[in-house]
């Protein structure tokens, strides 16, 4: 999980560095790069690329690419650590969708943990004058769509191989990113070409090692560790981009991550 978090952090910081290139073009390269790995895996293991639940798979891809584009765009306006923290409130929206769509019940203590996490958002916006409002709106909408992804994947269940789900996502994201880049394409420099191609590698290995972590250890142990991505991203952002975080920024980020980690641990223990 630490390797996974490090890979995703590198991807986030690479996106931050590529501020001269549009979010849609970045999504195109990130998705096309991962598509190379997913396509190879499915062919090697003789797994059907088409899958079974076509409508849900397409919907998952469209919702996912919307979230990705909005998140990558938000990184241009927010410190990377802040953007990643705010994106992680997706489970709050997922819980709301689960109650409305799946008729699931969320325990009172979980709502308190979600309230703690969301209070971190209010602290960030209410006390940190450096937070860009447009960037905040973008990442919050991205989190809403990310929460909806959880519900769609839950509806898909075990009827599809995980790599098929990811593959559909990458295909749709590549198409959408490519189409939206028409007329806005920026010719990358040699360094930018290298960084753009690295996005797919970071994204793919981030997902692979996250999956392996959940397969080899208990959720209660592994799930909280995924939030190390925030710490990695925050530290690297300070070192490489001289990003500044006020006291209230750190308080808000701590509340967000703290509330979400407590919810994960509580949910994991409740299912043991």
Tab-separated table of N, CA, C and O in Angstrom, residues 136-188:
chain	number	residue	atom	x	y	z
A	136	UNK	N	-11.530	24.645	-5.404
A	136	UNK	CA	-12.286	23.924	-4.382
A	136	UNK	C	-13.576	23.347	-4.962
A	136	UNK	O	-13.921	22.187	-4.716
A	137	UNK	N	-14.279	24.140	-5.759
A	137	UNK	CA	-15.526	23.673	-6.385
A	137	UNK	C	-15.249	22.500	-7.317
A	137	UNK	O	-15.967	21.494	-7.310
A	138	UNK	N	-14.174	22.615	-8.109
A	138	UNK	CA	-13.823	21.540	-9.046
A	138	UNK	C	-13.563	20.227	-8.315
A	138	UNK	O	-14.090	19.171	-8.701
A	139	UNK	N	-12.760	20.269	-7.251
A	139	UNK	CA	-12.389	19.028	-6.572
A	139	UNK	C	-13.560	18.447	-5.788
A	139	UNK	O	-13.676	17.220	-5.648
A	140	UNK	N	-14.449	19.296	-5.293
A	140	UNK	CA	-15.636	18.787	-4.588
A	140	UNK	C	-16.587	18.077	-5.553
A	140	UNK	O	-17.142	17.022	-5.229
A	141	UNK	N	-16.761	18.640	-6.751
A	141	UNK	CA	-17.595	17.972	-7.758
A	141	UNK	C	-16.932	16.671	-8.190
A	141	UNK	O	-17.600	15.645	-8.395
A	142	UNK	N	-15.596	16.694	-8.297
A	142	UNK	CA	-14.854	15.470	-8.633
A	142	UNK	C	-15.096	14.401	-7.577
A	142	UNK	O	-15.253	13.214	-7.893
A	143	UNK	N	-15.136	14.806	-6.304
A	143	UNK	CA	-15.380	13.862	-5.210
A	143	UNK	C	-16.794	13.287	-5.281
A	143	UNK	O	-17.004	12.109	-4.972
A	144	UNK	N	-17.761	14.102	-5.689
A	144	UNK	CA	-19.147	13.619	-5.841
A	144	UNK	C	-19.197	12.517	-6.901
A	144	UNK	O	-19.786	11.448	-6.682
A	145	UNK	N	-18.576	12.766	-8.045
A	145	UNK	CA	-18.555	11.762	-9.114
A	145	UNK	C	-17.760	10.525	-8.695
A	145	UNK	O	-18.122	9.399	-9.046
A	146	UNK	N	-16.685	10.735	-7.936
A	146	UNK	CA	-15.906	9.599	-7.437
A	146	UNK	C	-16.740	8.748	-6.484
A	146	UNK	O	-16.661	7.518	-6.495
A	147	UNK	N	-17.554	9.404	-5.669
A	147	UNK	CA	-18.453	8.673	-4.782
A	147	UNK	C	-19.471	7.863	-5.559
A	147	UNK	O	-19.820	6.739	-5.172
A	148	UNK	N	-19.934	8.409	-6.672
A	148	UNK	CA	-20.889	7.689	-7.522
A	148	UNK	C	-20.243	6.466	-8.160
A	148	UNK	O	-20.902	5.445	-8.378
A	149	UNK	N	-18.929	6.556	-8.430
A	149	UNK	CA	-18.191	5.414	-8.986
A	149	UNK	C	-18.273	4.220	-8.041
A	149	UNK	O	-18.459	3.074	-8.471
A	150	UNK	N	-18.129	4.484	-6.719
A	150	UNK	CA	-18.217	3.413	-5.726
A	150	UNK	C	-19.536	2.655	-5.857
A	150	UNK	O	-19.579	1.425	-5.769
A	151	UNK	N	-20.618	3.397	-6.054
A	151	UNK	CA	-21.953	2.790	-6.130
A	151	UNK	C	-22.085	1.944	-7.393
A	151	UNK	O	-22.631	0.832	-7.359
A	152	UNK	N	-21.574	2.459	-8.505
A	152	UNK	CA	-21.663	1.716	-9.767
A	152	UNK	C	-20.856	0.429	-9.679
A	152	UNK	O	-21.308	-0.638	-10.119
A	153	UNK	N	-19.660	0.512	-9.098
A	153	UNK	CA	-18.831	-0.687	-8.937
A	153	UNK	C	-19.525	-1.685	-8.013
A	153	UNK	O	-19.467	-2.900	-8.234
A	154	UNK	N	-20.203	-1.167	-7.001
A	154	UNK	CA	-20.951	-2.044	-6.098
A	154	UNK	C	-22.071	-2.761	-6.849
A	154	UNK	O	-22.339	-3.946	-6.600
A	155	UNK	N	-22.722	-2.058	-7.763
A	155	UNK	CA	-23.784	-2.669	-8.572
A	155	UNK	C	-23.212	-3.729	-9.522
A	155	UNK	O	-23.842	-4.752	-9.767
A	156	UNK	N	-22.007	-3.474	-10.044
A	156	UNK	CA	-21.353	-4.450	-10.921
A	156	UNK	C	-20.991	-5.708	-10.143
A	156	UNK	O	-21.123	-6.831	-10.636
A	157	UNK	N	-20.532	-5.501	-8.889
A	157	UNK	CA	-20.207	-6.628	-8.011
A	157	UNK	C	-19.093	-7.500	-8.557
A	157	UNK	O	-18.151	-7.022	-9.178
A	158	UNK	N	-19.224	-8.800	-8.336
A	158	UNK	CA	-18.205	-9.764	-8.772
A	158	UNK	C	-18.471	-10.344	-10.160
A	158	UNK	O	-17.845	-11.317	-10.561
A	159	UNK	N	-19.410	-9.740	-10.875
A	159	UNK	CA	-19.766	-10.276	-12.190
A	159	UNK	C	-18.721	-9.955	-13.259
A	159	UNK	O	-18.772	-10.513	-14.355
A	160	UNK	N	-17.795	-9.041	-12.932
A	160	UNK	CA	-16.745	-8.676	-13.882
A	160	UNK	C	-15.372	-8.818	-13.232
A	160	UNK	O	-15.221	-8.572	-12.023
A	161	UNK	N	-14.381	-9.199	-14.018
A	161	UNK	CA	-13.002	-9.212	-13.532
A	161	UNK	C	-12.582	-7.761	-13.264
A	161	UNK	O	-12.907	-6.857	-14.055
A	162	UNK	N	-11.877	-7.497	-12.151
A	162	UNK	CA	-11.481	-6.115	-11.824
A	162	UNK	C	-10.742	-5.407	-12.953
A	162	UNK	O	-10.947	-4.211	-13.177
A	163	UNK	N	-9.895	-6.144	-13.680
A	163	UNK	CA	-9.128	-5.517	-14.760
A	163	UNK	C	-10.037	-5.154	-15.932
A	163	UNK	O	-9.775	-4.188	-16.649
A	164	UNK	N	-11.138	-5.889	-16.120
A	164	UNK	CA	-12.104	-5.538	-17.164
A	164	UNK	C	-12.741	-4.191	-16.843
A	164	UNK	O	-12.904	-3.331	-17.722
A	165	UNK	N	-13.074	-4.002	-15.551
A	165	UNK	CA	-13.670	-2.732	-15.113
A	165	UNK	C	-12.692	-1.584	-15.357
A	165	UNK	O	-13.058	-0.532	-15.894
A	166	UNK	N	-11.439	-1.782	-14.969
A	166	UNK	CA	-10.407	-0.757	-15.166
A	166	UNK	C	-10.177	-0.511	-16.653
A	166	UNK	O	-10.012	0.635	-17.098
A	167	UNK	N	-10.196	-1.593	-17.441
A	167	UNK	CA	-9.950	-1.490	-18.880
A	167	UNK	C	-11.023	-0.633	-19.553
A	167	UNK	O	-10.701	0.249	-20.370
A	168	UNK	N	-12.281	-0.885	-19.227
A	168	UNK	CA	-13.372	-0.072	-19.772
A	168	UNK	C	-13.154	1.399	-19.421
A	168	UNK	O	-13.324	2.292	-20.263
A	169	UNK	N	-12.794	1.637	-18.174
A	169	UNK	CA	-12.544	2.996	-17.697
A	169	UNK	C	-11.456	3.659	-18.523
A	169	UNK	O	-11.594	4.802	-18.979
A	170	UNK	N	-10.360	2.936	-18.754
A	170	UNK	CA	-9.235	3.497	-19.499
A	170	UNK	C	-9.594	3.749	-20.964
A	170	UNK	O	-9.189	4.744	-21.552
A	171	UNK	N	-10.366	2.839	-21.573
A	171	UNK	CA	-10.794	3.020	-22.971
A	171	UNK	C	-11.638	4.283	-23.103
A	171	UNK	O	-11.397	5.136	-23.973
A	172	UNK	N	-12.642	4.406	-22.238
A	172	UNK	CA	-13.550	5.556	-22.301
A	172	UNK	C	-12.810	6.848	-21.976
A	172	UNK	O	-13.008	7.885	-22.639
A	173	UNK	N	-11.922	6.801	-20.972
A	173	UNK	CA	-11.165	7.995	-20.602
A	173	UNK	C	-10.232	8.427	-21.738
A	173	UNK	O	-10.054	9.629	-21.972
A	174	UNK	N	-9.641	7.452	-22.434
A	174	UNK	CA	-8.763	7.773	-23.569
A	174	UNK	C	-9.559	8.455	-24.679
A	174	UNK	O	-9.121	9.469	-25.247
A	175	UNK	N	-10.744	7.915	-24.979
A	175	UNK	CA	-11.592	8.489	-26.032
A	175	UNK	C	-12.059	9.893	-25.650
A	175	UNK	O	-11.922	10.845	-26.426
A	176	UNK	N	-12.594	10.024	-24.439
A	176	UNK	CA	-13.113	11.319	-23.977
A	176	UNK	C	-11.990	12.352	-23.890
A	176	UNK	O	-12.134	13.492	-24.355
A	177	UNK	N	-10.862	11.937	-23.301
A	177	UNK	CA	-9.742	12.853	-23.193
A	177	UNK	C	-9.227	13.299	-24.550
A	177	UNK	O	-8.909	14.480	-24.756
A	178	UNK	N	-9.175	12.352	-25.502
A	178	UNK	CA	-8.713	12.676	-26.853
A	178	UNK	C	-9.650	13.632	-27.565
A	178	UNK	O	-9.215	14.611	-28.176
A	179	UNK	N	-10.962	13.357	-27.481
A	179	UNK	CA	-11.964	14.207	-28.149
A	179	UNK	C	-11.951	15.619	-27.573
A	179	UNK	O	-11.969	16.612	-28.318
A	180	UNK	N	-11.900	15.727	-26.236
A	180	UNK	CA	-11.915	17.052	-25.593
A	180	UNK	C	-10.618	17.826	-25.831
A	180	UNK	O	-10.574	19.042	-25.631
A	181	UNK	N	-9.563	17.118	-26.259
A	181	UNK	CA	-8.279	17.781	-26.524
A	181	UNK	C	-8.204	18.380	-27.918
A	181	UNK	O	-7.297	19.169	-28.204
A	182	UNK	N	-9.168	18.006	-28.779
A	182	UNK	CA	-9.177	18.529	-30.152
A	182	UNK	C	-9.354	20.050	-30.113
A	182	UNK	O	-10.258	20.574	-29.479
A	183	UNK	N	-8.472	20.726	-30.769
A	183	UNK	CA	-8.535	22.190	-30.787
A	183	UNK	C	-7.810	22.834	-29.624
A	183	UNK	O	-7.570	24.044	-29.627
A	184	UNK	N	-7.462	22.017	-28.605
A	184	UNK	CA	-6.758	22.559	-27.428
A	184	UNK	C	-5.434	21.836	-27.208
A	184	UNK	O	-4.818	21.975	-26.155
A	185	UNK	N	-5.023	21.058	-28.213
A	185	UNK	CA	-3.827	20.237	-28.065
A	185	UNK	C	-2.574	21.103	-27.935
A	185	UNK	O	-2.381	22.052	-28.698
A	186	UNK	N	-1.748	20.754	-26.955
A	186	UNK	CA	-0.481	21.448	-26.750
A	186	UNK	C	0.647	20.485	-27.108
A	186	UNK	O	0.681	19.360	-26.600
A	187	UNK	N	1.530	20.901	-28.021
A	187	UNK	CA	2.662	20.044	-28.382
A	187	UNK	C	3.666	20.009	-27.233
A	187	UNK	O	4.270	21.039	-26.912
A	188	UNK	N	3.844	18.834	-26.604
A	188	UNK	CA	4.728	18.747	-25.442
A	188	UNK	C	6.201	18.871	-25.815
A	188	UNK	O	6.602	18.539	-26.935
